Every structure is written in structure tokens, then in C-alpha cells.
Coordinates of C-alpha atoms in Angstrom, one line a residue:
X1 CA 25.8 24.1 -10.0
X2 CA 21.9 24.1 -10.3
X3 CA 22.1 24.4 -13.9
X4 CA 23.7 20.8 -14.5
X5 CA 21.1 19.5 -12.1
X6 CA 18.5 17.4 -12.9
X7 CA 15.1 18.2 -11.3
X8 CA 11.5 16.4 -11.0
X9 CA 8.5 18.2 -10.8
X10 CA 5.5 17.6 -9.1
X11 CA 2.0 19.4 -9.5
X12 CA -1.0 18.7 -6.9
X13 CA -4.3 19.5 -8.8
X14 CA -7.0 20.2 -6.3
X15 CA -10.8 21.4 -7.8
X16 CA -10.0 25.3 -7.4
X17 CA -6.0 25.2 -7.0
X18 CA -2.9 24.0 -8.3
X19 CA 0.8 23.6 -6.4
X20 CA 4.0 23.2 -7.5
X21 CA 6.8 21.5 -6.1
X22 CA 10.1 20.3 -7.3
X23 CA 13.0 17.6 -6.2
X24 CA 16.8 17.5 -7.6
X25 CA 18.0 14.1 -8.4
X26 CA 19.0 13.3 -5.0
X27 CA 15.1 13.5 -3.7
X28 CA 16.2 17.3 -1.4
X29 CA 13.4 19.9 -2.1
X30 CA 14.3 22.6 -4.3
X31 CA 12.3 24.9 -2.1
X32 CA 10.0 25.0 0.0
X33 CA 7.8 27.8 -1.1
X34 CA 4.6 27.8 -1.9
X35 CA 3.9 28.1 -5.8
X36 CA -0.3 27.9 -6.3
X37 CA -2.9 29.2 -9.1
X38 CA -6.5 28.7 -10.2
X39 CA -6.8 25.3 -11.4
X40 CA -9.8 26.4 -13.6
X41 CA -11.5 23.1 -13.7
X42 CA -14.2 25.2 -15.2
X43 CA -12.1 25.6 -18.5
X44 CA -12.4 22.0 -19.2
X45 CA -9.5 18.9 -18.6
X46 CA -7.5 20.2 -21.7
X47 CA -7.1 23.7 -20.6
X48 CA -6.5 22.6 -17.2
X49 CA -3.3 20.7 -18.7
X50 CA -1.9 23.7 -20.0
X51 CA -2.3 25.7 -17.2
X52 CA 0.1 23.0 -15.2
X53 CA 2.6 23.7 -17.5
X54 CA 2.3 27.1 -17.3
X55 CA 2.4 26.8 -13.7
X56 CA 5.9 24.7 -14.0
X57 CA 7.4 27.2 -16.2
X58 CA 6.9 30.4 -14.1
X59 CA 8.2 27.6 -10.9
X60 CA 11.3 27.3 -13.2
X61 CA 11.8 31.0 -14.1
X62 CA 11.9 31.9 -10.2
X63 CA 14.5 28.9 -9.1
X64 CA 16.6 30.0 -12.2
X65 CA 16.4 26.3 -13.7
X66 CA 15.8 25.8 -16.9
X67 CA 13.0 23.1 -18.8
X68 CA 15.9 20.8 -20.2
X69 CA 16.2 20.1 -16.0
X70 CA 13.1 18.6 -16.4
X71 CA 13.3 15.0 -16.1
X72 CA 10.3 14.3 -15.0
X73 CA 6.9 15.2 -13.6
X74 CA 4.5 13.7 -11.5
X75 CA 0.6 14.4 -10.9
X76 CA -1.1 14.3 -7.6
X77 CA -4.8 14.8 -8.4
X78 CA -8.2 12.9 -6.6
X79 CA -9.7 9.8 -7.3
X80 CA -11.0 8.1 -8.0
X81 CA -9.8 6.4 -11.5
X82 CA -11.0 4.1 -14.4
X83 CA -7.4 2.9 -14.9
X84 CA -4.2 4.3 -15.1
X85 CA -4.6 8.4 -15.7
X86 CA -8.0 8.1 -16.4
X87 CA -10.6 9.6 -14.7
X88 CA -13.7 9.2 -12.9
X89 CA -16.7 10.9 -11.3
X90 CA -14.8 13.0 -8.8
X91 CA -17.5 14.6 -6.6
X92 CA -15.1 17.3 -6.6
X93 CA -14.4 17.6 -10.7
X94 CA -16.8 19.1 -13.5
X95 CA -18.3 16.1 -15.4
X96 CA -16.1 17.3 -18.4
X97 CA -13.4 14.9 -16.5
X98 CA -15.4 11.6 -16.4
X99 CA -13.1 9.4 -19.1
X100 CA -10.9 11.9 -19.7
X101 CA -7.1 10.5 -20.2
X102 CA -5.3 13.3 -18.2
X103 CA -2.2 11.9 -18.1
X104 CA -1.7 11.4 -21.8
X105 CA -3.0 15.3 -22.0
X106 CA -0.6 16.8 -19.7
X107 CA 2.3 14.5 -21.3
X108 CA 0.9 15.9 -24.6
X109 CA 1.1 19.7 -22.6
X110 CA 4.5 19.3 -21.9
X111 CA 6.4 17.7 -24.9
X112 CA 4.3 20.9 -26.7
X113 CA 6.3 22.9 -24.2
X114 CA 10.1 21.6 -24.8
X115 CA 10.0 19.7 -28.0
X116 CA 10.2 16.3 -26.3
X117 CA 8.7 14.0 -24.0
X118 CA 8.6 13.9 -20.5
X119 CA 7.6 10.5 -18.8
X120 CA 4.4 11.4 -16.3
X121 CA 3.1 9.6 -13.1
X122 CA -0.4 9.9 -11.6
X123 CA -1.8 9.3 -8.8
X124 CA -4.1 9.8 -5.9
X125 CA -3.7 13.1 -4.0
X126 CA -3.8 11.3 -0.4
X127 CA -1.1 8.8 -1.6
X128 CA 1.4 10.5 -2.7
X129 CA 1.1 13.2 0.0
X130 CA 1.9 10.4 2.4
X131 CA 5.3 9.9 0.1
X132 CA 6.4 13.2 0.8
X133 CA 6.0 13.3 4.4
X134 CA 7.6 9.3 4.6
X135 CA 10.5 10.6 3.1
X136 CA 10.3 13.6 5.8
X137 CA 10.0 11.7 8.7
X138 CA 12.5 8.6 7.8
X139 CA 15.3 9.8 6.1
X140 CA 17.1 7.9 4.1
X141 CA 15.8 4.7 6.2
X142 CA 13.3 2.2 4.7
X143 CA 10.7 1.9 7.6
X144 CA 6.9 2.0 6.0
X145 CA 5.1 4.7 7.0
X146 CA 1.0 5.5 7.3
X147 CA -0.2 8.7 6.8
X148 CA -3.4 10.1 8.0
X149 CA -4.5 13.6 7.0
X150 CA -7.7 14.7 8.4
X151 CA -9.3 17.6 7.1
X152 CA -12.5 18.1 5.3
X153 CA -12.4 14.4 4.9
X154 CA -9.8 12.0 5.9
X155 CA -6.8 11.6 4.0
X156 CA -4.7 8.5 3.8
X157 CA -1.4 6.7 2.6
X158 CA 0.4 3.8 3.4
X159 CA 4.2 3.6 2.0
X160 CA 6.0 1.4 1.8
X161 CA 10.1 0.8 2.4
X162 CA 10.9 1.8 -1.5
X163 CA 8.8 4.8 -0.8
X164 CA 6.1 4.3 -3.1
X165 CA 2.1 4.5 -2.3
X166 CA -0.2 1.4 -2.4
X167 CA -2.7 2.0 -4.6
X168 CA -4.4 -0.7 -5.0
X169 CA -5.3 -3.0 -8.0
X170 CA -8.2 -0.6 -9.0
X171 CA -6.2 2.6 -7.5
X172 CA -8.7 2.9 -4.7
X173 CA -5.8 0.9 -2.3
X174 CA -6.3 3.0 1.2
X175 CA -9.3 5.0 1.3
X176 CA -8.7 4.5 4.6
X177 CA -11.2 6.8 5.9
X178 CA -14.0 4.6 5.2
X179 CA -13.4 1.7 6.9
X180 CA -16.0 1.5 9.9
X181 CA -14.9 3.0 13.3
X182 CA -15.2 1.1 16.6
X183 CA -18.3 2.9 17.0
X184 CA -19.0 0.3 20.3
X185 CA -16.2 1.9 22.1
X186 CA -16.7 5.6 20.9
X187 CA -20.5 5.3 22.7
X188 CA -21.6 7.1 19.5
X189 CA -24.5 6.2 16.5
X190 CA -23.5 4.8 13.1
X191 CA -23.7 8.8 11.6
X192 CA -24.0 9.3 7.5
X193 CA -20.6 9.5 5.4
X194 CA -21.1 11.3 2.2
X195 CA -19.6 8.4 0.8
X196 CA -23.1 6.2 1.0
X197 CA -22.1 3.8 3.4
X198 CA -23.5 3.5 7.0
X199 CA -21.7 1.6 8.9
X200 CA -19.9 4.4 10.6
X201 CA -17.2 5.6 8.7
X202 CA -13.7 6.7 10.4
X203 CA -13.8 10.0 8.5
X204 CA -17.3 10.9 9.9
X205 CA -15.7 10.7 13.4
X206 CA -12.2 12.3 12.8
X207 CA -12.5 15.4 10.6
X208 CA -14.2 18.5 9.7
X209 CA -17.0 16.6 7.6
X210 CA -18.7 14.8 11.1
X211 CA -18.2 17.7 13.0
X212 CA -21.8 18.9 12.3
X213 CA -22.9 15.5 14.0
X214 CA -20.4 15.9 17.0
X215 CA -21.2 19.7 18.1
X216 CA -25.0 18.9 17.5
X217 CA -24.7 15.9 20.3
X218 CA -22.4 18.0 22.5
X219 CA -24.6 21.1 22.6
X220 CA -26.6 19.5 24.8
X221 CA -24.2 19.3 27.7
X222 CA -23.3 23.3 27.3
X223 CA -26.7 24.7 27.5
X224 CA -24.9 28.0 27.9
X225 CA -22.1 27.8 25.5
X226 CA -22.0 30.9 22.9
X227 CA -22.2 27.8 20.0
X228 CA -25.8 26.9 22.1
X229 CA -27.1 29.8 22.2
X230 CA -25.7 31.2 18.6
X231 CA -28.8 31.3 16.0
X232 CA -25.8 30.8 13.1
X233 CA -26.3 27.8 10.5
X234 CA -24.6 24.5 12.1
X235 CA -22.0 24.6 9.4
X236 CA -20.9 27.8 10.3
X237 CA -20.5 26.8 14.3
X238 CA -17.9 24.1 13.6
X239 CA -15.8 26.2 11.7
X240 CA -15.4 28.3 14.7
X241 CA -14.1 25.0 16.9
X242 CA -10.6 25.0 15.9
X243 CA -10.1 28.6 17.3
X244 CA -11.9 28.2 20.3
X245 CA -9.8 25.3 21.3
X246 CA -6.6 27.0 21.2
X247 CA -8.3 29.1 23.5
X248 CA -8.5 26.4 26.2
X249 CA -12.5 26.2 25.6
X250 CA -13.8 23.4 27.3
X251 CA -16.6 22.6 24.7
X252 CA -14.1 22.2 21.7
X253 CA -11.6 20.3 23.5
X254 CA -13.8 17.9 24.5
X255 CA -14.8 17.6 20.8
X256 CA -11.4 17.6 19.3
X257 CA -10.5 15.5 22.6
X258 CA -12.6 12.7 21.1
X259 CA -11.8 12.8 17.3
X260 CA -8.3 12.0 18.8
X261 CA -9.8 9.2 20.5
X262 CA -11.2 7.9 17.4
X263 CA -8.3 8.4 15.3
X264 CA -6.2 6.4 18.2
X265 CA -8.3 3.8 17.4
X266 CA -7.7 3.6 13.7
X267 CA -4.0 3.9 14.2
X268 CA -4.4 0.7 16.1
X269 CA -6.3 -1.0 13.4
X270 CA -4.3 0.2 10.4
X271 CA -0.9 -1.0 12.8
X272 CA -2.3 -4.8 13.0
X273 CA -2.8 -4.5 9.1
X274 CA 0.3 -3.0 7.8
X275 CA 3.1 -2.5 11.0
X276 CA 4.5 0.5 9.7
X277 CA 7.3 2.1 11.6
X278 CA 6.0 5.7 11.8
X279 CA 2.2 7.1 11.9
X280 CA 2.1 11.0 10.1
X281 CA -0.7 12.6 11.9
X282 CA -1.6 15.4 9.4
X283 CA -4.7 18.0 8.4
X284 CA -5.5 21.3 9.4
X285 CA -5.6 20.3 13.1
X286 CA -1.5 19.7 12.9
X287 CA -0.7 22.8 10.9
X288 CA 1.3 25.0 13.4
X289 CA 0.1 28.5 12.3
X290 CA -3.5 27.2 13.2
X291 CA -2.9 25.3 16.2
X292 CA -0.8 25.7 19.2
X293 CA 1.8 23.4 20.2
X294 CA -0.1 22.6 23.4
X295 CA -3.0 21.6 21.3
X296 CA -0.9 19.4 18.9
X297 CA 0.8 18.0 21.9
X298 CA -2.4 17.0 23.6
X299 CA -4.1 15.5 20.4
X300 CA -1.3 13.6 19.3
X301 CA -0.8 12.2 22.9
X302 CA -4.4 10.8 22.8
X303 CA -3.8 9.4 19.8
X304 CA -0.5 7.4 21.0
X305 CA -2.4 6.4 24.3
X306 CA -5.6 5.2 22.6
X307 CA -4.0 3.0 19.9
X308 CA -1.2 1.7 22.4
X309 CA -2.8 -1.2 24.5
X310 CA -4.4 -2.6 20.8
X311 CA -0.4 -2.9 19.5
X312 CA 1.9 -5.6 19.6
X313 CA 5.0 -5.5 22.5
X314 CA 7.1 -4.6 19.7
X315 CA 5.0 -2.3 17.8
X316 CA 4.4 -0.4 21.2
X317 CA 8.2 -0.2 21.7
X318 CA 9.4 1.2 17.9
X319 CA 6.3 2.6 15.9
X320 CA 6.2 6.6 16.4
X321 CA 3.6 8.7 16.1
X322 CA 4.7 11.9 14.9
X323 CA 3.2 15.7 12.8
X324 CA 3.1 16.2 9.7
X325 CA 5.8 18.6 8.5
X326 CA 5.5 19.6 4.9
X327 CA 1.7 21.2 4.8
X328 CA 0.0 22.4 1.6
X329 CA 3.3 21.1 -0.4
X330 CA 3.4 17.3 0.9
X331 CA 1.2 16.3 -2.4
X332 CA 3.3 18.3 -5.0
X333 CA 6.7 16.8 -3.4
X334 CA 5.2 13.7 -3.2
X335 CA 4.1 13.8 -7.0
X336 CA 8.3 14.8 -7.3
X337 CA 9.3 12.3 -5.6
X338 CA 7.5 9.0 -7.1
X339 CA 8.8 10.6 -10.5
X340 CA 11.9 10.3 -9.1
X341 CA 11.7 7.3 -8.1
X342 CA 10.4 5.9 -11.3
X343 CA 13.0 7.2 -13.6
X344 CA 15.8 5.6 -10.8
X345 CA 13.9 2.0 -12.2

């Protein structure tokens, strides 16, 4: 049965790894197993193109499908873009990547491969990782959906009722995370983003990259806290948060308490923009073999009952807030799907 089946494959390049994910022509997963390498940015954009492939083919060898599957592929990689496929300064990428045309490349990469060509999509990590989780969460219904991932910074998506991401007429459409936080009702100072600005961005106040800022100003009220007295690097002390919440600690609840607070917020303000019909809380602090249910419970219930007096009647009454579900693959099956997607138009 498989081998008549036509498959899409998507590939989410990140600085040090590379996933694989895969969709049959009905948009169901083809697994959900985790298929990651070194993405070997070091090597150079061309090299990096290869390695993809590579990556698809030994994906293909362990589902028992074969390359003439292969319909098409899509690339989830980060931004930002001069245009369409072409890179930028990624703070993230070697300079070796500034101009280069990386969708042309791995096109070129492929029809190398199988003696043909393969149509390609690009597009922005955060995106299409909100595409796989809106198929996830609505089925086969056509409510939008906004996704917010935090984790070392803050993820974002919105999709829309055909499923695809908005990107944006210069591809930067939702960078979400760096619209300005309602820093008057946090009681908090405008801190620094590394993104330049400083007006406060949401990201500062919701993920790992503000929580420096966060312990630092909380210290103060736990004189006695191991973190106070610790003579560890700051950096090193808010990697050890996550873990002491689950523990009940009072000190890291109270900090994750309030980036829950101030991402209830910006689920309020993203809702008056774009009135999707689902919110995807995901990140690191939703991923269930690092959190508790308890904790996910309590985080996401701040969430819903900050943003809910900001809503609309009827926003209040239908728009869910729900977890992620996919994890490290919701990029990769996101890049699947949109190739999908494309080749049904």
C-alpha cells in the first residue's frame, strides 16, 4: 500500500541540527519519530544542501518508501530573508549564508539525487511550526490558529483557514515576539532584547532569553534561596528554574507564574488583531517529559485568565487555548505540509 503512496517531505534546518519529517498525500504523518543530524553549517550552504538529502534518503530507507514517493519537499529554516529562499544575516548562521540562494541549491541537491526535479518551499522555522500544530489541533476544520512557542526566544505563527503561514510581504510577517509588552501592567522596566529594540519586547518577558533579568529582580525577595546564595554565573541559575518548579519551588513559580502573565497578555493582543479560533501554547515549558501536567495546567490557566477580560464576548466563548502536541517535529511536518498544500494548487 505505502509503495503507491505519494509522500512530502519536510526538513527543519536549525544552526547545529537537522529533522526530518514526512506527510502522505492525505496530510497524516508518516511517523512520528524523530529523524535528526549535524546540520554542519560549518561546511558551508552547499554542503549543508547535501547533507538534507542525505538526511531524506536514510528517512526513506527506514519507512520502506522509495525517492520516486517524493513529490515534494519543504524547508523550514530561520530568517530572516532577502526574498524568496534567499538568505540573510541569521545571528544564528555562518556569514557563508548571507545571499546565498538555498532553495535553488537544495532543489539543485535533490534533482542530483533522483534524476528529476522536485518543486521546494521555504520558509520561516516559527511559521511553519505553527502549520503543523494548526493542522494538530483543528482537524480537518478551517479555524485560524496562532501559535506561540517560547523557548530561547519566542516563536510565532499565525495560520490561517487554508493552513498556510503569513509571512509577510518581506517574509518577516509575525515576529511576534517583538512587539512591545504591556510593560505598565507587568510593574516591570523596559529590559534589553537582543533584537536592538527597547521598548520592551514580549520575548524578553516570556522565554528563556529574559530570564536572566527576571531571577536577578526576584532574588531580592529570597534572600535565602539556594539561586541567592549560589556563586554560579547568572546564566547558569535560570537553567536550573524549569526543574525547580516542578518541584513546587516557590521562587520559580512565581517566575514562571509571571511569564504566563505576560504571555496572557499577548494572547489578548494578538486575538484583537487576528481572532483566531485556537491559541498553541508551545516551547520547552509545554514539553511533557520536562514539565508536569500540574505545571502545564497552572501555566496555561494563567494564560486563559489573563488574556480573557481583554477578548470579545464571542472570542471569550469559542477561542481555545490549548499545548502544543507535536514537539521537536512541528517544523519538519509543517515544512511537509505547506508542500502539500502547494502541489494540491
Amino acid at each position: 500500500m505505502s509503495a503507491t503512496r505519494s509522500v512530502y517531505i519536510g526538513t527543519d534546518s536549525g544552526a547545529t541540527t537537522s529533522k526530518v519529517g514526512a506527510v502522505w498525500e492525505d496530510g497524516s504523518l508518516v511517523s512520528t519519530r524523530l529523524l535528526q543530524q549535524p546540520t554542519d553549517s560549518h561546511a558551508g550552504p552547499a554542503a549543508v544542501a547535501r547533507g538534507w538529502v542525505e538526511a531524506i534518503g536514510t528517512f526513506l530507507e527506514q519507512h520502506g518508501i522509495a525517492w520516486d514517493q517524493v513529490r515534494g519537499v519543504g524547508l523550514a529554516i530561520p530568517g530572516p530573508f532577502r526574498s524568496y529562499g534567499v538568505l540573510d544575516r541569521s545571528a544564528n548562521l555562518d556569514a557563508s549564508f548571507v545571499g546565498f540562494d538555498i532553495r535553488s541549491a537544495y532543489m539543485a541537491a535533490l534533482e542530483r539525487q533522483t534524476g528529476r526535479p522536485i518543486p521546494v518551499v521555504v520558509g520561516n522555522d516559527g511559521d511553519l511550526g505553527g502549520v503543523g500544530e494548526a493542522q494538530r489541533v483543528r482537524g480537518s476544520g478551517t479555524g485560524s490558529v496562532v501559535m506561540l512557542a517560547a523557548g530561547s526566544g519566542l516563536g510565532a505563527a499565525y495560520v490561517d483557514g487554508r493552513g498556510l503561514p503569513l509571512n509577510g510581504d518581506s517574509l518577516a510577517g509575525m515576529e511576534a515576539g517583538h512587539m512591545p509588552a504591556p510593560l505598565q501592567m507587568l510593574g516591570v522596566p523596559a529590559y534589553p532584547c537582543g533584537c536592538g529594540r527597547d521598548w520592551g519586547c514580549v520575548e524578553v518577558y516570556t522565554t528563556l532569553s529574559g530570564l536572566p533579568h527576571l531571577l536577578g529582580a526576584k532574588l531580592a525577595d529570597y534572600p535565602d534561596h539556594e539561586l541567592a546564595r549560589s556563586d554560579r554565573p547568572m546564566k547558569e541559575r535560570v537553567f536550573a528554574l524549569r526543574a525547580l518548579a516542578q518541584e513546587g519551588d516557590e521562587l520559580a513559580l512565581a517566575i514562571f507564574d509571571f511569564q504566563a502573565k505576560a504571555m496572557g497578555f499577548h494572547v489578548a493582543n494578538l486575538t484583537i488583531a487576528l481572532d483566531p479560533s485556537f491559541v498553541v501554547i508551545g516551547g520547552g515549558l509545554m514539553d511533557p517529559e520536562a514539565t508536569t501536567s500540574e505545571f502545564r495546567e497552572r501555566y496555561l490557566g494563567i494564560v486563559r485568565k489573563t488574556a480573557e477580560p481583554y477578548l470579545f464576548p464571542s472570542q471569550r466563548e469559542r477561542m481555545q487555548i490549548v499545548p502544543a502536541t507535536l514537539g521537536d517535529l512541528s517544523q519538519a511536518i509543517g515544512a511537509a505540509l505547506v508542500a502539500l498544500y502547494q502541489a494540491r494548487t
